[in-house]
Amino acid sequence: MSHPHPELTAPGPLADGGVRVIPLGGLGEIGRNMAVVEHLGKLLVIDCGVLFPEEHHPGVDLILPDFGPIEDRLDDVVAIVLTHGHEDHIGAVPYLLRLKNDIPLVGSQLTLALVEAKLKEHRITPLTLGVHEGQREVLGPFDCEFIAVNHSIPDALAVFVRTSGGTILHTGDFKMDQIPLDDRITDLRAFARIGEEGVDLFMVDSTNADVPGFTTPEREISPAIERVFHKARRRIIVACFSSHVHRVQQVLDAAEESGRKVAMVGRSMLRNMGIAAELGYLKVPDGVLVDLGRLTRLPDDQQVLICTGSQGEPMAALSRMANRDHKIDVGEGDTVLLASSLIPGNENAVYRVIDGLTRLGATVVHKGNALVHVSGHASAGELLYCYNILRPRNVMPVHGEWRHLVANGHLAVQTGVPRERVMLAEDGVVVDLVDGVARIAGAVDCGYVYVDGMLVGATDETMLKDRRILRDEGFVTVIVVRDASSGAIAAGPEIQTRGFAEGQEAFERVRPRLVTALEEAQANGVIDSYQLQQVIRRTVGSFVGSTLRRRPMIIPVVIDA
């Protein structure tokens, strides 16, 4: 298999008639999915999603793909094709359209409705083109055919891109549930047809490539959810993704069967499910859905709440309930159902929420102790079927962490794809398709772009490192006042600390060292305030490191008076 090399340089010009693929997110991570396809001087963007921050991203709200490699070529972008409506595929669209708001968005009815609602909050009115399975649209030099695929959200589409330089099939996120809740299966007949036509590059979902066998059908978890409803003595609280229409449908059906009423909590949940119901993707049983105020007046054994927070997000409804920071007071006898899988990296946050809810007396049902969730991604058995049906000439695993990409590559090789035709790329690694052969052509600069409050891109890794130090190690401020005329120390050093268990008195021992170091610096002719700050930083840092085994942020302040 063809691996990226850390010393990859910028790619050269694309060969005449060739096709270039530049992944700007989604390779080596779960989220931030975005790929750019270039042909005849034009660009086609496939998906534009966000990555949610982890504990080592303090203060960050969202992580975006890096638009830098295409920022000066936005006039060449013919469209943004969106495969489905999950945040990790559409969440960054508003930030790209801020740079150029007339780039057309292409997607299915539900996908466009979800992204339009999001754009409305950003005060952007997009140009949109609704498509459905079986439809073909010519977008510049790209002839795109859209193919139905099954996922954990309705209306998902794969896209088959025909160009004069070769063909690309991008699956988006998909699985092969043969008895889906909405009766919309992955169109393997279309896969077989385009396989006969010829797939030069297969860009395929890797999330479950290391999971053997086949993904469990959605219908098989309905009995488990119904058992939870029958056993629950008091209130039921269900947490899932705000776009998981299928899971919400199962909860509504179980509530109707058990004689309970349902209320939804959370702005994104209310917005997305309202859109899904309005478009007919969510079938709401008569009289089951009520507002929260009415629900709380009912007996506890008639209440069901659907909320966000299944990934332990600190500001989501479920986390706030676990911390007793929500108007819903979880208590003894309540049942909490976590109806989603764990996104890698969120495990600790989720288990903290589970522990908090259990401490309050709730029974917590999750994927680890009951079959209450199935994945939305194809497992290894399904991927093998796809490889054998399509017989692609080249393969580029996408959407997954490194272990997922490698596992997917091995599956491709097992089905007969030559090892050198499997492109194991990372974000920014450029793959060129020329005369039916794919190869790694170089790499472009491609990093994380952080959304931090109202700012986009202003936060960098240096700033996050400072925040982590402040969070984990504390800080020390040292204030020294110099006589402006003589340069002698007139007052101080005054030492202030935060985040130290040892207390302020532990730093009294470093004061004589500081005085000596500053006097020596003055005697050696050091008068620049920055150099004196460095003397303070080195002296305090050495003391704290050797005596307290800490590496705090040290803030020296030299004032001339």
XYZ file of C-alpha atoms in Angstrom:
561
model
C 0.000 0.000 0.000
C 1.149 3.526 -0.780
C 1.908 5.433 2.417
C 2.347 9.197 2.769
C 5.858 10.290 3.618
C 6.568 12.992 6.237
C 8.923 14.775 3.829
C 6.346 15.181 1.066
C 6.782 18.450 -0.798
C 4.236 20.633 -2.543
C 2.747 18.876 -5.582
C 3.773 19.930 -9.044
C 1.339 20.938 -11.781
C -1.447 18.478 -12.497
C -0.848 16.511 -15.693
C -2.985 17.543 -18.669
C -6.401 15.927 -18.367
C -5.609 14.430 -14.954
C -7.769 14.507 -11.818
C -6.416 15.653 -8.456
C -7.915 14.814 -5.054
C -6.971 16.881 -2.006
C -8.448 15.716 1.328
C -8.690 18.696 3.690
C -10.234 16.758 6.582
C -11.587 13.380 7.638
C -8.442 11.280 7.131
C -6.840 10.197 10.386
C -9.831 11.463 12.391
C -13.566 10.944 12.851
C -15.041 14.212 11.608
C -14.095 17.351 9.652
C -14.797 15.545 6.383
C -13.895 17.490 3.252
C -12.356 16.534 -0.077
C -11.551 18.700 -3.085
C -11.518 17.237 -6.598
C -9.686 19.226 -9.306
C -10.046 18.780 -13.062
C -9.461 21.149 -16.005
C -8.853 24.068 -13.659
C -12.128 23.670 -11.748
C -12.777 22.411 -8.210
C -15.556 20.254 -6.778
C -15.868 20.112 -2.975
C -17.353 16.962 -1.442
C -18.628 17.537 2.117
C -17.553 20.284 4.501
C -17.871 19.177 8.112
C -16.620 19.949 11.603
C -14.691 18.040 14.235
C -15.765 18.427 17.837
C -13.019 19.391 20.316
C -11.575 17.006 22.881
C -10.105 17.671 26.315
C -6.786 18.815 24.850
C -8.579 21.642 23.003
C -9.564 23.878 25.964
C -11.811 26.798 25.027
C -12.366 25.589 21.448
C -15.964 25.335 20.192
C -15.431 23.646 16.813
C -12.576 22.515 14.573
C -12.852 23.272 10.854
C -11.086 21.959 7.764
C -8.263 24.177 6.586
C -9.597 26.143 3.608
C -6.141 27.658 2.983
C -5.205 25.457 -0.001
C -8.283 26.621 -1.946
C -8.887 30.055 -0.428
C -7.396 31.891 -3.393
C -9.291 29.652 -5.858
C -12.850 29.954 -4.602
C -13.926 31.341 -7.980
C -12.954 27.947 -9.446
C -15.263 25.995 -7.091
C -18.258 24.846 -9.139
C -20.221 23.356 -6.212
C -20.151 21.829 -2.747
C -21.697 18.340 -2.848
C -23.048 17.226 0.542
C -23.485 13.483 0.986
C -25.727 13.699 4.079
C -26.768 15.958 6.930
C -24.520 15.032 9.844
C -22.479 17.823 11.445
C -19.186 16.170 10.547
C -20.180 16.577 6.882
C -22.113 19.885 6.789
C -21.094 21.797 9.933
C -18.322 23.854 8.304
C -20.407 24.998 5.314
C -21.269 28.385 6.917
C -17.581 29.145 7.445
C -16.689 28.331 3.833
C -19.619 30.371 2.510
C -18.475 33.317 4.617
C -15.515 33.467 2.220
C -17.721 33.240 -0.889
C -21.457 32.968 -0.359
C -22.560 32.127 -3.898
C -20.949 28.679 -4.171
C -23.864 26.311 -4.978
C -24.760 23.618 -2.446
C -25.843 20.276 -3.902
C -27.557 17.609 -1.814
C -30.707 15.700 -1.000
C -33.862 17.335 0.321
C -33.231 16.627 4.016
C -29.533 17.451 3.812
C -30.195 20.843 2.231
C -32.982 21.616 4.701
C -30.640 20.962 7.639
C -27.812 23.039 6.200
C -30.167 25.884 5.236
C -31.433 26.072 8.819
C -27.830 26.271 10.004
C -26.982 28.961 7.448
C -29.989 31.002 8.521
C -28.354 31.408 11.935
C -25.300 32.797 10.131
C -27.512 35.089 8.015
C -26.453 33.423 4.768
C -28.946 32.609 2.014
C -27.330 29.898 -0.116
C -27.710 28.855 -3.717
C -28.949 25.274 -3.608
C -29.602 22.414 -6.011
C -31.691 19.562 -4.660
C -30.931 16.105 -6.040
C -32.187 12.575 -5.461
C -30.908 9.079 -6.096
C -30.559 8.230 -9.773
C -30.190 11.876 -10.777
C -27.241 13.182 -12.810
C -26.038 16.769 -12.818
C -23.227 18.363 -14.794
C -21.251 20.722 -12.552
C -18.538 22.327 -14.657
C -16.292 19.510 -15.937
C -17.772 17.099 -13.381
C -20.687 14.842 -14.362
C -22.123 13.734 -10.988
C -24.511 10.833 -10.486
C -26.138 10.423 -7.084
C -26.718 6.972 -5.594
C -28.872 6.022 -2.598
C -26.920 4.742 0.406
C -28.169 3.732 3.817
C -26.847 5.522 6.920
C -28.025 6.581 10.368
C -29.713 9.638 8.866
C -32.222 9.526 5.987
C -31.537 10.745 2.469
C -27.808 9.938 2.358
C -26.180 9.810 -1.070
C -22.981 8.522 -2.612
C -21.677 10.487 -5.587
C -20.129 9.038 -8.744
C -18.035 11.702 -10.445
C -17.326 11.250 -14.156
C -14.626 13.367 -15.748
C -12.663 13.195 -18.987
C -9.664 12.182 -16.861
C -11.262 9.349 -14.906
C -14.103 8.391 -12.564
C -14.400 8.652 -8.790
C -16.975 7.039 -6.489
C -17.253 8.733 -3.072
C -19.519 6.781 -0.717
C -19.926 9.388 1.995
C -20.928 7.553 5.176
C -22.830 4.371 4.445
C -23.761 0.848 5.473
C -25.742 -1.955 3.845
C -28.737 -2.437 6.159
C -31.026 -4.760 4.185
C -34.131 -3.988 6.284
C -33.765 -0.272 7.114
C -36.442 1.597 9.023
C -37.203 3.820 6.016
C -37.010 0.939 3.485
C -34.296 2.817 1.567
C -31.387 0.448 0.983
C -27.941 1.073 -0.414
C -28.393 0.760 -4.175
C -26.102 -2.154 -4.985
C -27.598 -2.420 -8.464
C -26.253 1.060 -9.195
C -22.912 0.031 -7.691
C -22.801 -2.978 -10.024
C -23.685 -0.812 -13.033
C -20.957 1.757 -12.381
C -18.580 -1.098 -11.582
C -19.160 -2.363 -15.103
C -18.551 1.164 -16.409
C -15.345 1.378 -14.405
C -14.374 3.061 -11.125
C -10.909 4.559 -11.377
C -10.773 5.756 -7.754
C -12.960 4.438 -4.926
C -13.118 6.819 -1.931
C -14.770 4.660 0.709
C -15.948 5.070 4.321
C -13.477 3.391 6.711
C -15.062 3.914 10.152
C -15.938 0.253 10.755
C -13.319 -1.341 8.500
C -11.710 -3.031 11.516
C -15.028 -4.529 12.676
C -15.567 -8.045 11.282
C -18.845 -9.209 9.769
C -21.870 -7.034 9.116
C -23.386 -4.076 10.923
C -26.522 -4.993 12.890
C -29.758 -3.804 11.219
C -31.535 -0.861 12.851
C -34.739 -2.866 13.268
C -33.023 -5.314 15.608
C -32.601 -2.716 18.334
C -36.310 -1.806 18.498
C -37.090 -4.719 20.902
C -34.258 -3.584 23.215
C -35.623 -0.040 23.294
C -39.127 -1.373 23.940
C -37.808 -3.456 26.872
C -36.276 -0.329 28.382
C -39.672 1.386 28.155
C -41.509 -1.562 29.737
C -39.038 -1.833 32.640
C -38.795 1.871 33.451
C -40.623 2.804 36.658
C -40.445 6.575 36.319
C -39.265 9.047 33.747
C -37.207 8.029 30.675
C -34.516 10.340 29.309
C -33.075 9.451 25.900
C -29.847 11.053 24.656
C -28.824 10.812 21.012
C -27.430 12.911 18.198
C -29.684 15.785 17.206
C -29.774 14.488 13.616
C -30.431 10.799 14.355
C -33.919 10.652 12.837
C -34.125 6.841 12.892
C -33.396 6.612 16.614
C -35.894 9.335 17.466
C -38.473 7.504 15.359
C -37.940 4.330 17.385
C -38.297 6.247 20.644
C -41.535 7.895 19.479
C -42.945 4.515 18.443
C -41.987 2.924 21.779
C -43.526 5.843 23.655
C -46.796 5.481 21.779
C -46.905 1.742 22.461
C -46.252 2.260 26.200
C -48.679 5.160 26.637
C -46.057 7.829 27.297
C -45.681 11.392 26.048
C -42.458 12.802 24.588
C -40.823 16.209 24.773
C -37.608 17.239 23.025
C -34.947 19.270 24.801
C -32.246 21.319 23.079
C -32.290 23.842 20.260
C -30.580 21.620 17.674
C -32.809 18.649 18.518
C -35.985 20.716 18.182
C -34.778 22.309 14.940
C -33.618 19.130 13.215
C -36.567 16.959 14.220
C -38.966 19.727 13.266
C -37.421 19.784 9.786
C -37.489 15.976 9.523
C -41.152 15.853 10.562
C -42.136 18.660 8.193
C -40.500 16.866 5.248
C -42.012 13.505 6.161
C -38.821 11.724 7.236
C -40.020 11.533 10.862
C -43.490 10.078 11.470
C -44.804 11.561 14.700
C -47.692 9.509 16.205
C -50.760 11.612 17.007
C -50.737 13.108 20.466
C -47.350 11.692 21.501
C -45.189 14.814 21.111
C -45.810 17.638 23.632
C -43.858 20.639 24.851
C -41.659 20.383 27.927
C -43.947 22.438 30.141
C -46.884 20.118 29.549
C -44.735 16.999 29.922
C -43.486 17.963 33.390
C -47.078 18.239 34.634
C -47.726 14.580 33.783
C -47.002 11.673 36.159
C -43.369 10.564 36.020
C -44.240 7.185 34.504
C -45.745 8.924 31.470
C -42.739 11.134 30.659
C -40.078 10.697 27.975
C -37.466 13.348 27.198
C -35.234 13.267 24.121
C -32.125 15.419 24.453
C -28.572 15.886 23.221
C -25.414 15.026 25.134
C -24.762 11.388 24.277
C -21.039 12.206 23.795
C -20.597 13.848 27.193
C -20.507 17.379 25.777
C -20.185 19.641 28.840
C -22.847 22.167 27.775
C -25.344 19.629 26.421
C -28.549 18.888 28.300
C -27.558 15.458 29.629
C -24.240 16.630 31.097
C -25.992 19.505 32.815
C -28.563 17.094 34.243
C -25.738 14.923 35.607
C -24.237 18.038 37.242
C -27.621 19.217 38.610
C -27.355 22.294 36.414
C -30.585 21.748 34.464
C -34.258 22.307 35.171
C -34.806 18.566 34.701
C -33.889 17.052 38.077
C -32.756 13.453 37.516
C -33.380 11.198 40.517
C -34.007 7.760 41.933
C -35.948 5.485 39.586
C -35.339 7.492 36.416
C -33.996 5.653 33.362
C -31.435 7.266 31.063
C -30.922 5.712 27.619
C -27.741 6.619 25.720
C -28.794 5.736 22.190
C -25.550 6.341 20.323
C -22.071 4.919 19.953
C -18.956 6.470 21.438
C -16.955 8.705 19.134
C -13.245 7.931 19.733
C -11.813 10.411 22.217
C -15.100 10.998 24.052
C -14.982 7.926 26.279
C -13.885 9.659 29.486
C -16.440 12.446 29.132
C -19.255 9.960 28.503
C -18.361 7.760 31.470
C -18.211 10.825 33.723
C -21.783 11.606 32.716
C -22.835 7.977 33.281
C -21.242 8.028 36.750
C -22.910 11.325 37.598
C -26.351 10.079 36.560
C -25.858 6.786 38.413
C -24.850 8.684 41.550
C -28.157 10.548 41.351
C -30.009 7.219 41.389
C -30.777 6.804 37.688
C -30.497 3.541 35.761
C -28.263 4.204 32.768
C -28.713 1.980 29.704
C -26.053 2.256 27.013
C -24.439 0.283 24.221
C -22.110 -1.377 26.687
C -24.920 -3.107 28.611
C -27.765 -3.383 26.082
C -28.328 -3.438 22.308
C -29.684 0.105 22.160
C -27.563 1.427 19.308
C -26.078 0.177 16.068
C -23.494 1.837 13.906
C -24.281 3.783 10.769
C -21.153 2.527 9.007
C -20.352 -0.559 6.940
C -18.345 -3.271 8.673
C -15.632 -5.326 6.981
C -18.034 -7.852 5.426
C -20.037 -5.114 3.715
C -16.905 -3.384 2.463
C -15.684 -6.644 0.936
C -18.971 -6.945 -0.943
C -18.530 -3.414 -2.285
C -14.981 -4.070 -3.459
C -16.053 -7.244 -5.238
C -19.044 -5.551 -6.885
C -17.165 -2.430 -7.978
C -13.722 -3.871 -8.797
C -12.097 -0.417 -8.486
C -8.749 0.235 -10.154
C -7.514 2.400 -7.261
C -8.716 2.845 -3.679
C -8.456 5.743 -1.241
C -9.887 4.945 2.223
C -11.529 8.004 3.812
C -13.397 8.918 6.993
C -11.563 7.250 9.822
C -8.624 7.249 12.156
C -5.358 5.761 10.965
C -6.172 2.218 12.125
C -9.460 2.349 10.205
C -7.774 3.528 7.001
C -5.158 0.782 7.218
C -7.795 -1.898 7.882
C -9.797 -0.687 4.895
C -6.700 -0.789 2.720
C -6.051 -4.394 3.721
C -9.620 -5.309 2.730
C -9.047 -3.776 -0.700
C -5.850 -5.786 -1.170
C -7.642 -8.995 -0.145
C -10.127 -8.499 -2.973
C -7.412 -8.090 -5.587
C -6.602 -4.368 -5.650
C -2.816 -4.096 -6.106
C -1.076 -2.810 -2.964
C 0.493 0.087 -4.836
C -2.982 1.197 -5.959
C -4.245 1.681 -2.368
C -3.645 5.298 -1.365
C -3.297 5.605 2.423
C -3.327 9.366 2.649
C -3.670 11.892 5.452
C -5.199 15.346 5.441
C -3.355 17.509 2.931
C -1.773 14.607 1.007
C -2.485 15.080 -2.699
C -3.473 12.117 -4.882
C -3.350 12.445 -8.677
C -5.292 10.176 -11.030
C -3.708 10.091 -14.486
C -4.449 7.512 -17.181
C -6.249 5.286 -14.671
C -3.346 5.181 -12.202
C -3.460 6.933 -8.818
C -0.313 8.099 -7.078
C 0.637 10.369 -4.202
C 1.871 13.602 -5.798
C 2.844 15.652 -2.748
C 1.187 17.473 0.113
C -0.239 20.892 0.921
C -0.168 22.665 4.285
C -3.323 21.574 6.054
C -3.893 22.025 9.772
C -6.680 22.483 12.278
C -8.660 25.721 12.174
C -10.256 26.489 15.530
C -13.538 28.283 16.178
C -13.045 30.032 19.505
C -16.065 32.101 20.482
C -16.542 34.680 17.743
C -13.061 34.165 16.286
C -12.166 31.744 13.497
C -8.537 30.797 12.957
C -7.094 33.154 15.563
C -6.411 30.364 18.056
C -3.355 28.238 17.308
C -1.525 25.338 18.921
C 0.736 27.710 20.884
C -2.295 29.316 22.491
C -3.836 25.932 23.269
C -0.553 24.843 24.850
C -0.690 27.925 27.081
C -4.253 27.080 28.066
C -3.303 23.497 28.868
C -0.417 24.719 31.038
C -2.737 27.123 32.869
C -5.250 24.321 33.362
C -2.804 21.612 34.416
C 0.182 23.405 35.969
C -1.083 26.774 37.266
C 0.774 30.074 36.897
C 3.226 32.270 38.759
C 3.392 36.051 38.401
C 6.551 37.873 39.527
C 6.457 41.680 39.735
C 9.666 43.708 40.039
C 9.880 47.529 40.204
C 13.141 49.150 39.016
C 14.447 52.620 39.642
C 14.287 54.161 36.158
C 17.436 56.249 36.650
C 19.758 53.798 38.400
C 18.291 50.462 37.278
C 18.395 49.171 40.869
C 15.534 47.067 42.254
C 13.226 49.495 44.045
C 10.503 47.054 45.095
C 9.809 43.372 44.948
C 10.055 40.798 43.732
C 6.405 40.216 44.604
C 5.262 36.675 43.804
C 1.643 35.672 43.191
C 0.508 32.143 42.353
C -2.647 30.344 41.273
C -3.330 26.631 41.043
C -0.704 25.432 43.561
C -1.614 23.168 46.474
C 1.598 24.206 48.254
C 0.368 27.740 48.967
C 2.042 31.117 48.624
C 4.585 30.489 51.396
C 6.298 27.754 49.358
C 7.638 30.457 47.035
C 9.308 32.501 49.768
C 12.412 30.339 49.314
C 12.893 31.519 45.726
C 12.788 35.222 46.599
C 16.477 35.444 47.695
C 17.509 33.579 44.534
C 15.587 36.079 42.426
C 17.190 39.063 44.148
C 20.666 37.571 43.640
C 19.986 36.726 39.994
C 18.694 40.213 39.246
C 21.653 41.891 41.001
C 24.080 39.724 39.023
C 22.301 40.597 35.797
C 22.526 44.303 36.643
C 26.203 43.964 37.484
C 26.758 42.331 34.096
C 25.170 45.286 32.353
C 21.761 43.773 31.644
C 19.314 46.673 31.504
C 16.805 45.550 28.886
C 13.477 44.699 30.559
C 12.882 41.692 28.292
C 16.240 40.180 29.264
C 15.428 40.727 32.932
C 12.102 38.986 32.411
C 13.986 36.010 31.005
C 16.259 35.974 34.084
C 13.144 35.872 36.294
C 11.541 33.155 34.182
C 14.653 30.932 34.278
C 15.197 31.361 38.013
C 11.597 30.669 39.021
C 11.255 27.863 36.473
C 14.354 26.106 37.804
C 13.118 26.407 41.396
C 9.590 25.169 40.697
C 10.820 22.315 38.511
C 13.370 21.028 41.036
C 11.397 21.503 44.268
C 7.732 21.166 43.285
C 8.060 19.049 40.118
C 5.815 21.452 38.217
C 6.089 23.409 34.969
C 3.711 26.350 35.423
C 3.245 29.364 33.214
C 5.578 32.062 34.552
C 4.627 35.677 33.905
C 7.443 38.120 34.802
C 6.578 41.828 34.981
C 9.325 44.500 35.166
C 8.089 48.027 35.884
C 10.269 51.151 35.663
C 9.342 53.811 38.215
